[in-house]
Coordinates of C-alpha atoms in Angstrom, one line a residue:
M46 CA 57.8 67.9 -1.7
P47 CA 60.7 65.8 0.5
F48 CA 61.8 62.2 -0.3
R49 CA 62.9 59.4 1.8
V50 CA 66.2 57.7 0.3
T51 CA 67.3 54.5 1.8
S52 CA 69.7 52.2 0.5
R53 CA 70.1 48.0 1.2
I54 CA 72.4 45.4 0.1
A55 CA 71.6 44.2 -3.5
E56 CA 70.4 40.8 -3.7
S57 CA 70.6 38.0 -6.8
S58 CA 67.2 39.3 -7.8
D59 CA 68.1 42.7 -8.1
A60 CA 70.7 41.8 -11.0
A61 CA 68.2 42.7 -14.0
F62 CA 67.1 46.1 -12.2
A63 CA 70.9 46.8 -11.6
Y64 CA 71.6 46.0 -15.1
E65 CA 68.7 48.0 -16.3
V66 CA 69.8 51.5 -14.5
R67 CA 73.3 51.4 -15.0
E68 CA 72.3 50.8 -19.1
K69 CA 69.7 53.9 -19.0
A70 CA 72.4 55.7 -16.9
M71 CA 75.7 55.2 -18.7
R72 CA 74.7 53.5 -22.2
A73 CA 75.2 57.0 -24.1
Y74 CA 78.3 58.0 -22.4
E75 CA 80.0 54.7 -22.7
E76 CA 79.3 54.7 -26.3
A77 CA 80.4 58.4 -26.9
T78 CA 83.5 57.4 -24.9
W79 CA 84.5 53.8 -26.4
G80 CA 81.9 53.4 -29.4
R81 CA 80.1 50.6 -27.7
W82 CA 78.3 49.3 -24.6
N83 CA 79.9 46.1 -23.4
V84 CA 76.8 43.9 -22.3
A85 CA 78.8 40.9 -21.0
R86 CA 81.3 43.0 -19.0
T87 CA 78.6 45.0 -17.4
Q88 CA 76.6 42.2 -16.4
R89 CA 79.8 40.2 -15.0
Q90 CA 80.6 43.6 -12.9
I91 CA 77.1 43.6 -11.3
Q92 CA 77.0 40.0 -10.8
D93 CA 80.5 40.0 -8.9
D94 CA 79.3 43.1 -7.1
I95 CA 76.3 41.5 -5.8
A96 CA 77.9 38.3 -4.8
A97 CA 80.6 40.3 -2.6
S98 CA 77.9 42.4 -1.3
R99 CA 79.4 45.5 -2.5
L100 CA 76.4 46.8 -4.2
N101 CA 73.7 48.6 -2.9
I102 CA 70.0 49.4 -4.2
I103 CA 68.9 52.6 -3.7
E104 CA 65.2 53.6 -2.9
V105 CA 63.1 56.7 -3.0
D106 CA 59.9 56.5 -1.0
L107 CA 60.4 52.7 -1.0
R108 CA 60.6 52.7 -5.1
I109 CA 64.0 51.1 -6.3
A110 CA 65.6 54.0 -8.0
G111 CA 69.2 53.5 -8.5
I112 CA 72.4 51.7 -7.4
M113 CA 75.5 52.7 -5.6
R114 CA 78.6 51.1 -4.7
V115 CA 81.3 52.6 -2.2
D116 CA 84.3 50.9 -1.3
E117 CA 86.5 51.8 2.0
H118 CA 90.0 51.9 1.2
P119 CA 92.8 52.6 4.2
T120 CA 93.8 56.0 2.6
H121 CA 90.5 57.0 1.0
M122 CA 86.8 55.9 0.5
H123 CA 86.1 55.4 -3.3
L124 CA 82.6 56.3 -5.1
D125 CA 82.9 53.4 -7.4
Q126 CA 79.0 53.9 -8.9
L127 CA 76.0 56.0 -8.4
F128 CA 73.5 55.2 -10.9
L129 CA 69.8 56.6 -10.9
L130 CA 67.0 56.0 -13.2
P131 CA 66.5 59.2 -15.3
E132 CA 63.2 59.8 -13.5
Y133 CA 65.1 59.8 -10.4
Q134 CA 68.0 62.4 -11.8
S135 CA 67.8 66.1 -11.3
R136 CA 65.7 65.8 -8.0
G137 CA 68.6 66.2 -5.4
I138 CA 68.7 62.5 -4.8
G139 CA 72.3 62.0 -6.2
T140 CA 73.5 65.1 -4.0
K141 CA 71.5 63.5 -0.7
L142 CA 73.7 60.3 -1.3
V143 CA 77.0 61.8 -2.2
E144 CA 76.8 64.2 1.1
A145 CA 76.2 61.1 3.0
V146 CA 79.0 59.4 1.9
L147 CA 81.3 62.6 2.5
R148 CA 80.1 62.8 6.2
G149 CA 80.8 59.1 6.5
A150 CA 84.4 59.7 5.2
R151 CA 85.0 62.9 7.1
L152 CA 84.0 61.0 10.6
K153 CA 87.0 58.5 9.4
N154 CA 89.2 61.4 8.3
L155 CA 89.4 60.0 4.9
P156 CA 89.0 62.0 1.3
V157 CA 86.1 60.6 -1.2
K158 CA 88.0 59.9 -4.4
L159 CA 85.9 58.8 -7.8
W160 CA 86.0 59.3 -11.4
V161 CA 83.6 60.0 -14.3
L162 CA 83.9 59.9 -18.0
R163 CA 84.6 63.3 -19.4
V164 CA 81.4 63.3 -21.5
N165 CA 79.2 62.7 -18.2
P166 CA 77.3 65.8 -16.7
A167 CA 77.6 64.4 -13.4
Q168 CA 80.9 65.9 -12.8
R169 CA 79.2 69.1 -12.3
L170 CA 77.5 67.6 -9.1
Y171 CA 80.6 66.4 -7.8
E172 CA 82.1 69.8 -8.3
R173 CA 79.4 71.7 -6.9
L174 CA 79.8 69.2 -4.0
G175 CA 83.2 70.3 -3.6
F176 CA 85.2 67.6 -5.3
Q177 CA 88.6 68.9 -7.2
V178 CA 89.7 67.3 -10.3
V179 CA 93.2 65.8 -9.5
A180 CA 94.0 63.7 -12.8
Q181 CA 92.4 63.4 -16.4
T182 CA 92.8 61.3 -19.3
A183 CA 91.5 61.1 -22.6
A184 CA 88.3 59.4 -21.3
S185 CA 88.1 60.1 -18.0
V186 CA 88.5 62.7 -15.1
Y187 CA 89.3 62.0 -11.5
L188 CA 88.1 63.8 -8.9
Q189 CA 88.7 64.0 -4.8
S190 CA 87.0 65.6 -1.8
A191 CA 88.8 67.2 1.2
A192 CA 89.5 64.6 3.9

């Protein structure tokens, strides 16, 4: 069944939801990578992103489903965050959102860059959408789309 995906700029009242979705989407991967989940750092990053109007709330059929942050730089777009609640994962929503970012970047003739933790299966989504691995560390994989 088709679904309607929209986004809006996060407000201070969205901070608790943003933390919840980030924790549900990433805590296990961060603990597997670094051995811990840093509550204070995560809350501070969310507050900073909201204060700078850099965080978007993703809604699916008018229900809040996740968060996303895309930063535009002179040389590329950076997909910094795309986190969906578990019940919205593996339904094509992430694909739809990433494809929209790619379309926007193509209009500006810019590549899209991102990174994922090695243990995060989201890397398969990005590679399926044409991203190529450009660098790796012990913890992370860095990917880039074509311009």
